[in-house]
Amino acid sequence: ASQSTEAVVSTQSTGPYHHQSMFWSDLGPSIGYEAIGLVDSSLPTVGIWAQQDASGTIDAEPGESERYEKGVVFYMAENRVVGVVAWNIFGKIPIARQLIASKDQSQDFGKLAKLFDIHAPDTSISS
């Protein structure tokens, strides 16, 4: 006899379920994002962006004609990161998941952004 999935899950449960789901979208041939956690427009955010010049070279020094095409946005609540959007940075959801779960109240966003390699060579979907 077969059991329903609900019955199997309820009998095998050893505690609360803590997995944080994610979502993503490709908005075109060279634009995409991955997000996780509480991504709510009413929350304060901190964005760290890598500047890209016309030749496609990533540069951390701002100027007047830069394009900011790669970055990470941290969504904050109670002085901790509760959500992350990685813009044109892919494969970093496990890092974001750990950051959210840690409930760390670090305000060193430059250090946090380094975890996402925003200045690494382009990993967009069109490369």
PDB file of N, CA, C and O in Angstrom, residues 17-22 97:
ATOM      1  N   TYR A  17      11.625  22.773   9.466  1.00  0.00           N
ATOM      2  CA  TYR A  17      12.212  22.841   8.126  1.00  0.00           C
ATOM      3  C   TYR A  17      12.807  24.235   7.950  1.00  0.00           C
ATOM      4  O   TYR A  17      12.101  25.231   8.055  1.00  0.00           O
ATOM      5  N   HIS A  18      14.114  24.347   7.687  1.00  0.00           N
ATOM      6  CA  HIS A  18      14.792  25.642   7.650  1.00  0.00           C
ATOM      7  C   HIS A  18      15.307  26.045   6.274  1.00  0.00           C
ATOM      8  O   HIS A  18      16.007  27.031   6.161  1.00  0.00           O
ATOM      9  N   HIS A  19      15.012  25.291   5.244  1.00  0.00           N
ATOM     10  CA  HIS A  19      15.517  25.623   3.908  1.00  0.00           C
ATOM     11  C   HIS A  19      14.916  26.952   3.426  1.00  0.00           C
ATOM     12  O   HIS A  19      13.720  27.191   3.554  1.00  0.00           O
ATOM     13  N   GLN A  20      15.745  27.828   2.888  1.00  0.00           N
ATOM     14  CA  GLN A  20      15.302  29.116   2.354  1.00  0.00           C
ATOM     15  C   GLN A  20      15.255  29.012   0.830  1.00  0.00           C
ATOM     16  O   GLN A  20      16.279  28.810   0.195  1.00  0.00           O
ATOM     17  N   SER A  21      14.068  29.106   0.269  1.00  0.00           N
ATOM     18  CA  SER A  21      13.951  28.993  -1.180  1.00  0.00           C
ATOM     19  C   SER A  21      14.445  30.261  -1.857  1.00  0.00           C
ATOM     20  O   SER A  21      14.594  31.312  -1.236  1.00  0.00           O
ATOM     21  N   MET A  22      14.695  30.162  -3.157  1.00  0.00           N
ATOM     22  CA  MET A  22      15.202  31.296  -3.927  1.00  0.00           C
ATOM     23  C   MET A  22      14.369  31.458  -5.185  1.00  0.00           C
ATOM     24  O   MET A  22      13.586  30.583  -5.528  1.00  0.00           O
ATOM     25  N   ARG A  97      22.329  32.409   1.284  1.00  0.00           N
ATOM     26  CA  ARG A  97      21.540  31.600   2.229  1.00  0.00           C
ATOM     27  C   ARG A  97      22.249  31.514   3.582  1.00  0.00           C
ATOM     28  O   ARG A  97      21.634  31.666   4.638  1.00  0.00           O
TER      29      ARG A  97
END
